[in-house]
CSV table of C-alpha atoms in Angstrom, one decimal:
chain,number,residue,atom,x,y,z
K,1284,MET,CA,-17.1,0.7,-11.1
K,1285,GLN,CA,-18.0,2.2,-14.4
K,1286,LEU,CA,-16.9,5.7,-15.4
K,1287,LYS,CA,-19.2,8.0,-17.3
K,1288,SER,CA,-18.0,10.9,-19.4
K,1289,HIS,CA,-19.1,14.3,-18.3
K,1290,LEU,CA,-18.5,15.8,-21.7
K,1291,SER,CA,-20.3,14.7,-24.8
K,1292,ALA,CA,-17.8,16.2,-27.2
K,1293,PRO,CA,-14.6,18.1,-26.8
K,1294,SER,CA,-15.3,21.8,-26.5
K,1295,ARG,CA,-13.0,24.2,-28.4
K,1296,GLN,CA,-14.2,27.3,-26.6
K,1297,SER,CA,-11.4,29.2,-24.8
K,1298,HIS,CA,-13.5,30.3,-21.8
K,1299,SER,CA,-15.4,27.2,-20.8
K,1300,ILE,CA,-15.9,26.0,-17.2
K,1301,ALA,CA,-15.6,22.3,-16.7
K,1302,PRO,CA,-17.9,20.6,-14.1
K,1303,GLN,CA,-16.3,19.5,-10.8
K,1304,VAL,CA,-15.1,16.0,-11.4
K,1305,SER,CA,-14.8,13.4,-8.7
K,1306,PRO,CA,-11.3,12.2,-7.8
K,1307,GLU,CA,-12.2,8.7,-8.9
K,1308,ALA,CA,-13.1,10.1,-12.4
K,1309,THR,CA,-9.8,11.7,-12.9
K,1310,ILE,CA,-7.4,9.3,-11.1
K,1311,LYS,CA,-9.0,6.0,-11.9
K,1312,PRO,CA,-8.5,6.2,-15.7
K,1313,MET,CA,-4.8,7.0,-15.1
K,1314,ILE,CA,-4.4,4.0,-12.8
K,1315,MET,CA,-6.4,1.8,-15.2
K,1316,ARG,CA,-3.9,2.7,-18.0
K,1317,LEU,CA,-1.0,2.0,-15.6
K,1318,GLU,CA,-2.6,-1.4,-14.6
K,1319,ALA,CA,-2.9,-2.3,-18.3
K,1320,ALA,CA,0.7,-1.3,-19.0
K,1321,LEU,CA,2.1,-3.3,-16.1
K,1322,GLY,CA,-0.3,-6.2,-16.4
K,1323,ARG,CA,-1.7,-5.8,-12.9
K,1324,ARG,CA,-5.3,-5.5,-11.7
K,1325,ASP,CA,-4.8,-4.6,-8.1
K,1326,LEU,CA,-3.1,-1.2,-8.3
K,1327,ALA,CA,-6.1,1.0,-7.7
K,1328,LYS,CA,-6.7,-0.6,-4.3
K,1329,LYS,CA,-3.1,-0.4,-3.2
K,1330,ILE,CA,-1.9,2.9,-4.7
K,1331,VAL,CA,-4.5,5.5,-3.8
K,1332,LEU,CA,-3.8,6.8,-0.3
K,1333,LEU,CA,-5.9,10.0,-0.2
K,1334,LEU,CA,-8.7,11.1,-2.6
K,1335,ARG,CA,-9.5,14.8,-3.2
K,1336,PRO,CA,-12.0,16.3,-5.6
K,1337,LYS,CA,-10.7,18.8,-8.2
K,1338,PRO,CA,-12.4,22.2,-8.4
K,1339,PRO,CA,-13.9,23.2,-11.7
K,1340,ILE,CA,-11.4,24.5,-14.4
K,1341,ALA,CA,-12.2,28.0,-15.5
K,1342,GLY,CA,-10.8,30.0,-18.3
K,1343,LEU,CA,-9.1,27.3,-20.3
K,1344,ASN,CA,-10.1,24.7,-22.8
K,1345,ILE,CA,-10.0,21.4,-20.8
K,1346,ASP,CA,-7.7,19.9,-23.4
K,1347,GLU,CA,-5.2,22.7,-23.1
K,1348,LYS,CA,-4.8,22.6,-19.3
K,1349,THR,CA,-1.4,21.1,-18.2
K,1350,ILE,CA,-1.8,18.0,-16.1
K,1351,ASN,CA,0.7,18.3,-13.2
K,1352,PHE,CA,2.1,15.5,-11.1
K,1353,VAL,CA,4.1,16.3,-7.9
K,1354,VAL,CA,6.6,13.8,-6.5
K,1355,GLY,CA,8.1,14.0,-3.1
K,1356,TYR,CA,11.7,13.1,-3.7
K,1357,SER,CA,14.5,12.4,-1.2
K,1358,GLY,CA,16.8,10.2,-3.3
K,1359,SER,CA,15.8,7.1,-1.3
K,1360,ALA,CA,14.8,3.9,-3.1
K,1361,HIS,CA,11.2,4.5,-2.2
K,1362,SER,CA,11.2,8.0,-3.6
K,1363,GLN,CA,12.9,6.8,-6.7
K,1364,ALA,CA,10.2,4.2,-7.1
K,1365,ALA,CA,7.6,7.0,-6.6
K,1366,LEU,CA,9.3,9.0,-9.3
K,1367,ASP,CA,9.3,6.0,-11.7
K,1368,LEU,CA,5.6,5.5,-11.0
K,1369,ALA,CA,4.9,9.2,-11.7
K,1370,LEU,CA,6.9,9.1,-14.9
K,1371,CYS,CA,5.1,6.0,-16.0
K,1372,VAL,CA,1.6,7.4,-15.2
K,1373,ALA,CA,2.6,10.7,-17.0
K,1374,HIS,CA,3.8,8.8,-20.0
K,1375,GLN,CA,0.5,6.8,-20.2
K,1376,THR,CA,-1.5,10.0,-19.7
K,1377,ARG,CA,0.4,11.7,-22.6
K,1378,LEU,CA,-0.5,8.8,-24.8
K,1379,ALA,CA,-4.2,9.0,-23.9
K,1380,LYS,CA,-4.8,12.7,-23.6
K,1381,PRO,CA,-4.0,15.8,-25.7
K,1382,ASN,CA,-3.0,17.8,-22.6
K,1383,PRO,CA,0.6,18.7,-21.8
K,1384,VAL,CA,1.8,16.6,-18.9
K,1385,GLN,CA,4.4,17.9,-16.4
K,1386,VAL,CA,6.2,16.1,-13.5
K,1387,HIS,CA,7.4,18.2,-10.7
K,1388,VAL,CA,10.0,16.7,-8.3
K,1389,VAL,CA,10.2,18.4,-4.9
K,1390,TYR,CA,13.2,17.9,-2.6
K,1391,VAL,CA,12.6,19.4,0.8
K,1392,VAL,CA,15.5,20.4,3.0
K,1393,ASP,CA,14.8,20.3,6.7
K,1394,LYS,CA,15.8,23.8,7.9
K,1395,THR,CA,17.2,22.3,11.1
K,1396,ARG,CA,19.7,20.3,9.1
K,1397,PRO,CA,21.4,22.8,6.7
K,1398,LYS,CA,24.1,20.3,5.7
K,1399,THR,CA,21.5,18.5,3.6
K,1400,ILE,CA,21.4,21.5,1.3
K,1401,ALA,CA,24.8,20.4,-0.1
K,1402,ASN,CA,23.2,17.2,-1.2
K,1403,ALA,CA,20.3,18.9,-3.0
K,1404,ASP,CA,22.0,19.4,-6.3
K,1405,ARG,CA,23.1,15.7,-6.4
K,1406,ILE,CA,19.7,14.5,-5.5
K,1407,LEU,CA,17.8,16.6,-8.0
K,1408,TRP,CA,20.3,15.7,-10.7
K,1409,GLN,CA,19.6,12.0,-9.9
K,1410,ALA,CA,15.9,12.8,-10.4
K,1411,ARG,CA,16.6,14.5,-13.8
K,1412,CYS,CA,18.6,11.5,-14.9
K,1413,LEU,CA,15.7,9.1,-14.0
K,1414,ALA,CA,13.3,11.4,-15.9
K,1415,SER,CA,15.5,11.5,-19.0
K,1416,GLU,CA,14.9,7.8,-19.5
K,1417,TRP,CA,11.2,8.5,-20.0
K,1418,ARG,CA,11.9,11.6,-22.1
K,1419,GLY,CA,9.3,13.4,-20.0
K,1420,SER,CA,9.0,17.0,-19.0
K,1421,LEU,CA,10.4,17.5,-15.4
K,1422,ASN,CA,10.7,20.5,-13.2
K,1423,ALA,CA,12.8,20.3,-10.0
K,1424,HIS,CA,11.9,22.2,-6.9
K,1425,LEU,CA,14.1,22.8,-3.9
K,1426,ARG,CA,12.3,23.8,-0.8
K,1427,VAL,CA,13.3,24.5,2.8
K,1428,GLY,CA,10.9,23.6,5.6
K,1429,GLN,CA,8.6,20.8,6.8
K,1430,VAL,CA,8.1,18.1,4.1
K,1431,ALA,CA,4.3,17.8,4.2
K,1432,THR,CA,3.8,21.6,4.2
K,1433,GLU,CA,6.2,22.2,1.3
K,1434,LEU,CA,4.9,19.3,-0.8
K,1435,SER,CA,1.3,20.6,-0.3
K,1436,GLN,CA,2.4,24.2,-1.1
K,1437,VAL,CA,3.9,23.1,-4.5
K,1438,ALA,CA,0.8,21.0,-5.2
K,1439,LYS,CA,-1.4,24.1,-4.6
K,1440,GLU,CA,0.9,26.5,-6.6
K,1441,ILE,CA,0.8,24.3,-9.7
K,1442,GLU,CA,-2.7,22.9,-9.3
K,1443,ALA,CA,-1.5,19.3,-9.3
K,1444,GLU,CA,-3.7,16.4,-10.2
K,1445,VAL,CA,-1.8,14.1,-7.9
K,1446,LEU,CA,1.0,14.0,-5.4
K,1447,LEU,CA,3.1,10.8,-5.4
K,1448,VAL,CA,5.1,9.8,-2.3
K,1449,GLY,CA,7.3,6.7,-1.5
K,1450,CYS,CA,4.8,5.4,1.1
K,1451,HIS,CA,2.9,2.1,1.1
K,1452,THR,CA,0.0,3.0,3.4
K,1453,ALA,CA,-2.3,5.8,4.4
K,1454,LYS,CA,-1.2,5.2,8.0
K,1455,HIS,CA,2.3,6.5,7.2
K,1456,ARG,CA,3.2,9.6,9.2
K,1457,LEU,CA,3.8,11.7,6.0
K,1458,VAL,CA,0.5,10.7,4.5
K,1459,GLN,CA,-1.3,11.6,7.7
K,1460,GLN,CA,0.3,15.0,7.7
K,1461,LEU,CA,-0.6,15.5,4.0
K,1462,ASP,CA,-4.2,14.5,4.8
K,1463,THR,CA,-4.9,17.9,6.5
K,1464,GLN,CA,-2.9,20.0,4.0
K,1465,THR,CA,-2.8,18.7,0.5
K,1466,PRO,CA,-5.3,20.0,-2.1
K,1467,CYS,CA,-5.0,16.9,-4.4
K,1468,SER,CA,-5.1,13.2,-4.2
K,1469,VAL,CA,-2.1,11.4,-2.9
K,1470,LEU,CA,-0.7,8.2,-4.4
K,1471,GLY,CA,1.8,5.9,-2.9
K,1472,LEU,CA,3.6,2.7,-3.8
K,1473,PRO,CA,1.9,-0.6,-4.2
K,1474,LYS,CA,3.1,-3.4,-2.1
């Protein structure tokens, strides 16, 4: 599949409206850069769990808009791998685009299990330590509620490009819950 640019030359106007871009046109270049960096050619087929189109960007120069990644993080090995993947994609995106890139780690505490709040600081500190290896910009979010709902809410609030989770398949229960709620594409872990 070949990608065609929708812009002939970068615009320096401060109040431009970018055309609606297909999810393949925004996510595929990121994954292609990641494939090249990792020496793999099969990631695009294995990593994209849900595709969502992005609405047009109004009021900002497209090169000034922050590119936001959200990572569902629980401290598990799978969520650590999802964070590593997000940080790698963010790093590759920083190298290829002039936009600021921000990774948002979201830890969701189940309100029916309040004892897990005590672990939140440790788990979010762990995420910050992983991010420091990449020298990337990271924001940590602590939410209380249902995981899919809270992840989707953060993605909406920050207008995320993608949401990364530690799942391998679109059939995972969390991905199925995100399917009806999330405003952005969802990436998982390749097998």
